[in-house]
Coordinates of C-alpha atoms in Angstrom, one line a residue:
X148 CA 102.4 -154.5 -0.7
X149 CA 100.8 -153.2 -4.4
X150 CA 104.3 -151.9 -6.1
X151 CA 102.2 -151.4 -9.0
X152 CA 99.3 -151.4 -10.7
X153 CA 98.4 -150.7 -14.5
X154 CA 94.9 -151.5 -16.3
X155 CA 94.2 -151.1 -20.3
X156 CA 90.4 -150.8 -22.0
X157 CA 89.0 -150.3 -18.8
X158 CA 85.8 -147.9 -19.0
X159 CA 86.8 -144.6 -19.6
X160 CA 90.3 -145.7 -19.6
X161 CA 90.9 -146.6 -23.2
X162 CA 95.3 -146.6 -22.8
X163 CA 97.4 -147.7 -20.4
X164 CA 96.9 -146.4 -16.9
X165 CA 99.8 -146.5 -14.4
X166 CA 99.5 -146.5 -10.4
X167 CA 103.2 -146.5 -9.6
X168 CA 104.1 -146.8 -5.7
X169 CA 107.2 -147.7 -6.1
X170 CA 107.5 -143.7 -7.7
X171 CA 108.6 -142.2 -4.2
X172 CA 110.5 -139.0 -4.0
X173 CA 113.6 -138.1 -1.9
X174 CA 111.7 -136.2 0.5
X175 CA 112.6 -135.6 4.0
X176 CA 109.0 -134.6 5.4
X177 CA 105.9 -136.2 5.9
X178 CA 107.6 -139.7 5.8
X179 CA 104.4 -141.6 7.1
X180 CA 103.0 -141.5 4.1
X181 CA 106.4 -144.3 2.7
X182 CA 106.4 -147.7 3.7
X183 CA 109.2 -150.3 3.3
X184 CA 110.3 -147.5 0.1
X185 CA 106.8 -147.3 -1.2
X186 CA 104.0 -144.7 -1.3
X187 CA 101.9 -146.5 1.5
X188 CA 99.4 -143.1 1.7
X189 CA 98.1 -141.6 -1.6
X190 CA 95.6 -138.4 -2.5
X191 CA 94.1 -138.4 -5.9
X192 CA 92.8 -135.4 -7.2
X193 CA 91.1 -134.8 -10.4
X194 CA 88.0 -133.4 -12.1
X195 CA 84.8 -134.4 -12.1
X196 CA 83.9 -137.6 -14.3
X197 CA 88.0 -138.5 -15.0
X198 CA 87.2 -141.6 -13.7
X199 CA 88.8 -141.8 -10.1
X200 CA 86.0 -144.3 -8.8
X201 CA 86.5 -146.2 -12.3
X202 CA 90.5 -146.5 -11.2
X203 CA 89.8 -148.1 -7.5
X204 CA 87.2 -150.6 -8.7
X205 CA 90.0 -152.0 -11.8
X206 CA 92.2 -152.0 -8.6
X207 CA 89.8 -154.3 -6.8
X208 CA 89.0 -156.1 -9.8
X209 CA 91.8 -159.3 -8.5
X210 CA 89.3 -159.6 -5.4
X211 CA 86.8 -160.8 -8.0
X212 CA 89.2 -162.9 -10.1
X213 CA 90.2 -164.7 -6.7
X214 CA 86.7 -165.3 -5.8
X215 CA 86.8 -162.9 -2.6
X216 CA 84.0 -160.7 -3.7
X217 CA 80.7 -161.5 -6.1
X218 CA 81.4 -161.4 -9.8
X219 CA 78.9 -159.0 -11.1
X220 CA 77.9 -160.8 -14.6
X221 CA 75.4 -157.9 -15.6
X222 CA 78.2 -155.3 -15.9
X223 CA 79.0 -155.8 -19.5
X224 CA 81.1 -152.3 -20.5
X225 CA 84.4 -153.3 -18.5
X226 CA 86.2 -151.8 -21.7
X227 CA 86.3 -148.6 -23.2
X228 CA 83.4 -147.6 -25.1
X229 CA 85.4 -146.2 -28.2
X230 CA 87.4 -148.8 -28.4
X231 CA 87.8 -151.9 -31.2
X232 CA 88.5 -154.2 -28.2
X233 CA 86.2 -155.8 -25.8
X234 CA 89.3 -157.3 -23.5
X235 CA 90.5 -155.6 -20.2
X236 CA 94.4 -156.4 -19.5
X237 CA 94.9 -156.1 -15.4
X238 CA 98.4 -156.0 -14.0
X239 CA 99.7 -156.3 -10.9
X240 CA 103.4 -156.2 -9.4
X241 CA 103.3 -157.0 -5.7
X242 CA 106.4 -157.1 -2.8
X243 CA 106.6 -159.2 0.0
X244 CA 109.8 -159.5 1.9
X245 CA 111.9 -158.9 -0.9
X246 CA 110.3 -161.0 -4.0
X247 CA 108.7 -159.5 -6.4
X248 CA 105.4 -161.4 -7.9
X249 CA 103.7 -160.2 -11.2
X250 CA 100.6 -161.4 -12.1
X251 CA 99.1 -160.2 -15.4
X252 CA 95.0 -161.9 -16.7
X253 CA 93.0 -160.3 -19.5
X254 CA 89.2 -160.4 -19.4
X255 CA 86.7 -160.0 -22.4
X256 CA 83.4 -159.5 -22.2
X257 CA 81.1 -160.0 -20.2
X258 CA 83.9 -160.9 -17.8
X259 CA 85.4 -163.9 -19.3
X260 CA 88.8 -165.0 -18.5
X261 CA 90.6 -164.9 -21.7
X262 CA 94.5 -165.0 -20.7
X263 CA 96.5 -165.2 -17.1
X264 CA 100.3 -165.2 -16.2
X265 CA 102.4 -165.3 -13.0
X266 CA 105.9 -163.8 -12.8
X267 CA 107.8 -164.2 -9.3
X268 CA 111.2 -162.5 -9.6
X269 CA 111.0 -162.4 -13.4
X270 CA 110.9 -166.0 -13.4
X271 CA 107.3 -167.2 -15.1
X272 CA 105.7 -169.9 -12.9
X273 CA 102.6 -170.5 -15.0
X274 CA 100.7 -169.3 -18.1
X275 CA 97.1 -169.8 -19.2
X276 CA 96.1 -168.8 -23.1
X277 CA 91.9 -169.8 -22.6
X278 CA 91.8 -168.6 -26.3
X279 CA 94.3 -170.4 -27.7
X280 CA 94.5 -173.3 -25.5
X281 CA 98.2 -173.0 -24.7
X282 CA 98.9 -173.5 -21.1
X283 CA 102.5 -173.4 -19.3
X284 CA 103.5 -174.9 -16.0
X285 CA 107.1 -176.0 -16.0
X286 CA 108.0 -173.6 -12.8
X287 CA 105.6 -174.2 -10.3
X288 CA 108.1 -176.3 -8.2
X289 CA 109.8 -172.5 -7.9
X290 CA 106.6 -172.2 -5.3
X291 CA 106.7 -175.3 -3.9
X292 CA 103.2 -176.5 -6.2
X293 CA 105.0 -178.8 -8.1
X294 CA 103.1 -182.0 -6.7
X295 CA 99.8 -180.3 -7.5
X296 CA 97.5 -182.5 -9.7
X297 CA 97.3 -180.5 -13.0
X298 CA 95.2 -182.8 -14.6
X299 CA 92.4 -182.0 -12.5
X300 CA 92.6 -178.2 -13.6
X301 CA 92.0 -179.2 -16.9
X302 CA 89.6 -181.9 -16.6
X303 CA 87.3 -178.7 -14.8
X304 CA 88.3 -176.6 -17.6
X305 CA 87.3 -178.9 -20.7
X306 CA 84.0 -179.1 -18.9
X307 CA 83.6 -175.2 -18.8
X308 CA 84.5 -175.6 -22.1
X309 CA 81.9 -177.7 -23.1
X310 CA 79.3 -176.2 -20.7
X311 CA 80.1 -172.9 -22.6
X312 CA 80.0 -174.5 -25.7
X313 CA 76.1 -175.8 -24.7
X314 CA 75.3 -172.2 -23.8
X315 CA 75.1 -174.0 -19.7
X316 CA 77.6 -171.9 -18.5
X317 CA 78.0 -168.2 -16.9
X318 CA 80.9 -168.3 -19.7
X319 CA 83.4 -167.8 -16.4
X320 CA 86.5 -169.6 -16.5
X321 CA 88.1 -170.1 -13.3
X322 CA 91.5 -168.5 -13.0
X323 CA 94.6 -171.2 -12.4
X324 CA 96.1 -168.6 -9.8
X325 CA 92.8 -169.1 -7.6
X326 CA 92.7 -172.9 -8.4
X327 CA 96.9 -173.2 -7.5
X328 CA 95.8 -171.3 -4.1
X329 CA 93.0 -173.5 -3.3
X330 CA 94.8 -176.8 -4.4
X331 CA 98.0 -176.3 -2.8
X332 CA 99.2 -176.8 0.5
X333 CA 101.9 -173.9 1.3
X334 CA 104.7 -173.2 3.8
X335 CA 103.9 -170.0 6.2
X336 CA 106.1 -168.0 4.8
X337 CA 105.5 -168.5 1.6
X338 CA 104.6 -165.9 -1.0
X339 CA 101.4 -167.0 -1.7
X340 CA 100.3 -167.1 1.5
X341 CA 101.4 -163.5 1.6
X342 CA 99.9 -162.6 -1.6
X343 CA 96.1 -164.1 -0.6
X344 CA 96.5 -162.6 2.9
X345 CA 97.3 -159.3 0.9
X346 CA 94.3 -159.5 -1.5
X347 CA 92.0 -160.7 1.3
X348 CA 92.4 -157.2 3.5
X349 CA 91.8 -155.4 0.4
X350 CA 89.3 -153.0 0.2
X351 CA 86.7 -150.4 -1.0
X352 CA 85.0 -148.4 0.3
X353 CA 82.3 -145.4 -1.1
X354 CA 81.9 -143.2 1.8
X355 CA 78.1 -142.2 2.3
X356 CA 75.8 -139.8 4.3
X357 CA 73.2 -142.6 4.5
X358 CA 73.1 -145.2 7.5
X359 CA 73.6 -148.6 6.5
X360 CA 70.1 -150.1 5.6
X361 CA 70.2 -154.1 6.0
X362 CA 69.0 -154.8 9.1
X363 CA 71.4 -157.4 9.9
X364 CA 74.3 -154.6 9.2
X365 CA 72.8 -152.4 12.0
X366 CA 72.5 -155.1 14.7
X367 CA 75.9 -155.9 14.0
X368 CA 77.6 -153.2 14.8
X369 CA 75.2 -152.3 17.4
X370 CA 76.2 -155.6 19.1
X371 CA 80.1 -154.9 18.1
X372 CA 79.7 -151.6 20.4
X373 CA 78.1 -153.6 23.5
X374 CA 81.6 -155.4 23.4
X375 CA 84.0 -154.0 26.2
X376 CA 85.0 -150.4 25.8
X377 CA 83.7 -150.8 21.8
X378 CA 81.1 -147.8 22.2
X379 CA 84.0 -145.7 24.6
X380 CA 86.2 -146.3 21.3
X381 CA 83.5 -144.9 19.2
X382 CA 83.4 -141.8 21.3
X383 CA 86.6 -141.2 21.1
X384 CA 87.4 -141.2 17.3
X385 CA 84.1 -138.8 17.0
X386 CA 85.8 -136.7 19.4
X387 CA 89.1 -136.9 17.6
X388 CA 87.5 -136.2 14.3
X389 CA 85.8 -132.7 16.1
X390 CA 82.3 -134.2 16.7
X391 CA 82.3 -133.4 20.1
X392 CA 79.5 -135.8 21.9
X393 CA 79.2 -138.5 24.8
X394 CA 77.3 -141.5 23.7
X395 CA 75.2 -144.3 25.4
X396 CA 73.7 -147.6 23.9
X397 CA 70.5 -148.7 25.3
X398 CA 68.7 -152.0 24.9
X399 CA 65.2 -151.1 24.0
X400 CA 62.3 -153.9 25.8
X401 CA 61.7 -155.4 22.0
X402 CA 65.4 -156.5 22.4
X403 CA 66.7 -153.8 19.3
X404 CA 69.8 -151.8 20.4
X405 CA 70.0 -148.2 20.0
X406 CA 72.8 -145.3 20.2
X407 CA 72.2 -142.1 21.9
X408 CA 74.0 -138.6 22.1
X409 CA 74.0 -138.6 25.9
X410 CA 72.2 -134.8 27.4
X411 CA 69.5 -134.3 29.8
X412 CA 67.5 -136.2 27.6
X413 CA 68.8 -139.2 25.4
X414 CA 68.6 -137.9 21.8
X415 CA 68.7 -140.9 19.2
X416 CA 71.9 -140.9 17.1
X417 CA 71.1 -141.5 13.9
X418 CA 68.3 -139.4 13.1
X419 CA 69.6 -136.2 14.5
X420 CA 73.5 -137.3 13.5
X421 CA 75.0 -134.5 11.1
X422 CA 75.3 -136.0 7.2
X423 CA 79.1 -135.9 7.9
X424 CA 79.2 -137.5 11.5
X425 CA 76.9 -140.2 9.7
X426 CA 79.5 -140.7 6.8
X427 CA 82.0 -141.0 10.1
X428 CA 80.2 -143.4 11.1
X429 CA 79.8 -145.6 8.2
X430 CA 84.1 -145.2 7.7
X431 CA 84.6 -146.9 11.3
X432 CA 82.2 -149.2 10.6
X433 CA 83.7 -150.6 7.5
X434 CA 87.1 -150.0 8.1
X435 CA 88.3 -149.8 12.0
X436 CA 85.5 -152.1 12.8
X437 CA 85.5 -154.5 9.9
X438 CA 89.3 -154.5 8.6
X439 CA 91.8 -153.8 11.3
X440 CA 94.4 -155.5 9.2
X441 CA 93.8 -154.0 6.1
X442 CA 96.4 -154.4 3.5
X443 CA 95.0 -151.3 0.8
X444 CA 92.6 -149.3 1.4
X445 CA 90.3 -147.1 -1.7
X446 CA 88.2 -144.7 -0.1
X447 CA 86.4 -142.9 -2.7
X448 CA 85.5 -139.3 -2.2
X449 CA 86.3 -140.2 1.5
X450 CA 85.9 -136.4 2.5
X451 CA 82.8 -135.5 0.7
X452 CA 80.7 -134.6 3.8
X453 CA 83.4 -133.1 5.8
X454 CA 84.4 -129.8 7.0
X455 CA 88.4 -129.2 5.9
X456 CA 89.6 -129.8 9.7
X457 CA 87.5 -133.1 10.3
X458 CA 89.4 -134.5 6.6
X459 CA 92.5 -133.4 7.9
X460 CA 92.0 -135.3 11.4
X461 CA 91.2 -138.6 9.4
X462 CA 94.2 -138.2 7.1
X463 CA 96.0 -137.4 10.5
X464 CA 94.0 -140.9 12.0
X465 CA 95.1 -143.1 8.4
X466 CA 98.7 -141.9 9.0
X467 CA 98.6 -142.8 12.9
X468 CA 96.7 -145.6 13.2
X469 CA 97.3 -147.7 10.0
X470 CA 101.5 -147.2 9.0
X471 CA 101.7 -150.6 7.3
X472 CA 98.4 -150.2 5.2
X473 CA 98.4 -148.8 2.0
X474 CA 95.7 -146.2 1.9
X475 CA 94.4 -144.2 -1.5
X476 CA 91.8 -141.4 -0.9
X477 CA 90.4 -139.6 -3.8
X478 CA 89.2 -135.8 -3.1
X479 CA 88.7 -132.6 -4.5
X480 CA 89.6 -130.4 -0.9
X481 CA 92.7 -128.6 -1.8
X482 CA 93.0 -128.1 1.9
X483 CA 94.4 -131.1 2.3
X484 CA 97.4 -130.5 -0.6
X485 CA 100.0 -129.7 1.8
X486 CA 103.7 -130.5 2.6
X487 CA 102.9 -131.1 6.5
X488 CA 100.3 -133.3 5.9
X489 CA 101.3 -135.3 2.3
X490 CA 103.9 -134.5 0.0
X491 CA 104.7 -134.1 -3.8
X492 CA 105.1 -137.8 -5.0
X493 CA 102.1 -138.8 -2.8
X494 CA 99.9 -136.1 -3.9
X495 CA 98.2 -137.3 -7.9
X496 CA 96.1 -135.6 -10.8
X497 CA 93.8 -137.5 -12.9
X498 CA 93.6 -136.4 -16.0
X499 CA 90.7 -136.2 -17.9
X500 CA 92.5 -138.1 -20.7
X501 CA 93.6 -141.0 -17.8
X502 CA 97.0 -140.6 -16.8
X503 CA 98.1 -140.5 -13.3
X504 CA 100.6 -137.6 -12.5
X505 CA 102.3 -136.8 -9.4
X506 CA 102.6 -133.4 -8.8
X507 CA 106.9 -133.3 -8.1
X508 CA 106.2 -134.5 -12.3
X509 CA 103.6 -132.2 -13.2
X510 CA 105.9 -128.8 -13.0
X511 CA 109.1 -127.6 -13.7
X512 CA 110.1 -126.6 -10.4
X513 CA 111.8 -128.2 -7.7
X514 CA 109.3 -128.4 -5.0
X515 CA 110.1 -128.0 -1.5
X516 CA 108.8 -128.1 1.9
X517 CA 107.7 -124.7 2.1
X518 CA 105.9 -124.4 -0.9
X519 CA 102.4 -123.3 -1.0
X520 CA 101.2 -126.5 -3.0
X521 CA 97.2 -125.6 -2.6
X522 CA 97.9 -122.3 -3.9
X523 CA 100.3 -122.9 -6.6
X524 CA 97.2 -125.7 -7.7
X525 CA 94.2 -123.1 -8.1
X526 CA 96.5 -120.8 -9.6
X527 CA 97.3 -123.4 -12.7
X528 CA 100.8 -124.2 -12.1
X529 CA 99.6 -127.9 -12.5
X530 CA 96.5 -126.9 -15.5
X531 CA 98.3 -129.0 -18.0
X532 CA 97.8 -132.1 -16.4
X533 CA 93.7 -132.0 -15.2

């Protein structure tokens, strides 16, 4: 699991921002939102512009480094905008089983590896100085890669070099921690395996009132709901979440697939769908469809189109459904900022100056079970700290 996360000079970010699970209170309520001692479900609230979809995409940024997810070379302001630095440092503390691994790269831009280090149980099992061509790998036998062919990693990397130097190259180095995963041959139980099955099951996700446009998207998951008891399943989370319907999936005589709400007449679902049973729709498509196993989960304004009972269900549906995922929802429904749903060291503020404070550390008082903490929010208690 992510025990920590901390990004510098990233976009609106220009200091060090800290996303501390491992920060968990001694609460006694609400203790589905810990697992295995660390925050496993998170609400982030925080004004407009402070930069909560900035924070989930620096989150996701080791997806890219690892090759899971399409490096985007046009984005070329990863780093803060006022600031004398164009390099991005990423660092990320995971736990598996009782190890700790700390891996730590710095990017400059537009995206180029500049600097990478791994750290299991504060022992260092590799490091990689691009700039200054220093590179360390005395420890990797502590992972059982000490056969791996080195040499090879920096035959490929002198020809970057020199494709880079010729203005040939995407100027992309490729990370030693993706190239050790690749190259190596691992025990099960290893913590690499764990860590690439953890990053795999990462995701993000932007919740929407649109449907889906690719084509090949919607035949998917129309196909996915002819499966065995798939569109019953559908139903029923609709119905859980308080969109009271009965569906039915017809094959139409051109051979497309189409969902109904099921009356006296079929009424096609999704051009009469509600914005918010739409956005519904797109969640359990991405995520209870796509990602049963997910390992952390960013769902950006993931309550958007929702009334305050139907955000509430699908906290309630996280909690149930997904105890070992690590789930972080951004939002700005204060209905949800309460003890019998969340709790103090789960609940965060943004600030519009980037730091990330809980709110049992953003007042004086002791907070309890039965305080009010939506109230005690509008009325300022926690102003300081927006």
């Amino acid at each position: 699991m992510l025990k920590r996360f901390e990004v510098e000079n990233y976009k609106n970010f220009k200091d060090k921002i800290t996303v501390d699970f491992a920060k968990v209170g001694g609460y006694q309520f609400s203790m589905e939102c810990i697992t295995n001692n660390l925050i496993g479900k998170m609400l982030i609230y925080g004004r407009n512009a402070t930069g909560k979809t900035n924070l989930g995409r620096a989150i996701m940024d080791i997806r890219e480094n690892l090759g899971l997810q399409i490096v985007n070379r046009t984005e070329r302001n990863c780093s803060n905008a006022d600031s004398e630095s164009n390099r991005t440092k990423y660092s990320y503390v995971f736990q598996f089983d009782g190890e700790e691994l700390r891996y730590e790269y710095i990017k400059e831009v537009p995206k180029e590896l500049c600097y990478e280090e791994l750290w299991i149980d504060n022992q260092q099992i590799f490091l990689c100085d691009f700039m200054h061509t220093h590179f360390e790998f005395d420890n990797l036998n502590l992972i059982g890669a000490d056969t791996i062919n080195i040499d090879r990693y920096m035959e490929s990397f002198n020809r970057d070099e020199e494709s880079i130097d010729s203005e040939e190259s995407s100027m992309y180095r490729v990370p030693f921690l993706r190239w050790l995963i690749g190259n190596g041959v691992y025990r099960e139980d290893s913590i690499m395996i764990k860590l690439m099955d953890y990053i795999s099951n990462m995701m993000f996700i932007t919740v929407g009132s649109n449907f889906f446009r690719p084509k090949i998207v919607y035949d998917n998951f129309f196909e996915y709901l002819e499966k065995d008891n798939e569109l019953r399943n559908f139903e029923i989370f609709l119905n859980e979440m308080g969109v009271q319907c009965q569906l039915e999936l017809l094959k139409l005589p051109d051979g497309q697939r189409q969902v109904y709400f099921k009356h006296n007449t079929l009424v096609p679902f999704f051009e009469n769908a509600s914005s918010g049973t739409i956005a519904l729709t797109n969640i359990y498509r991405r995520l209870i469809v796509g990602k049963r196993k997910a390992s952390f989960i960013y769902i950006d304004e993931f309550d958007a189109f929702y009334h305050y009972e139907m955000a509430d269900n699908l906290v309630k549906y996280f909690k149930n459904n997904y105890p070992q995922s690590q789930i972080v929802m951004t939002s700005h429904n204060t209905n949800l900022m309460t003890n019998q749903l969340m709790r103090p060291d789960c609940l965060m503020i943004l600030s519009r100056d980037g730091r990330l404070t809980a709110l049992c550390d953003a007042t004086t008082r002791e907070l309890r079970e039965g305080h009010n903490l939506e109230k005690m929010y509008i009325s300022g208690e926690f102003v300081q700290y927006e």
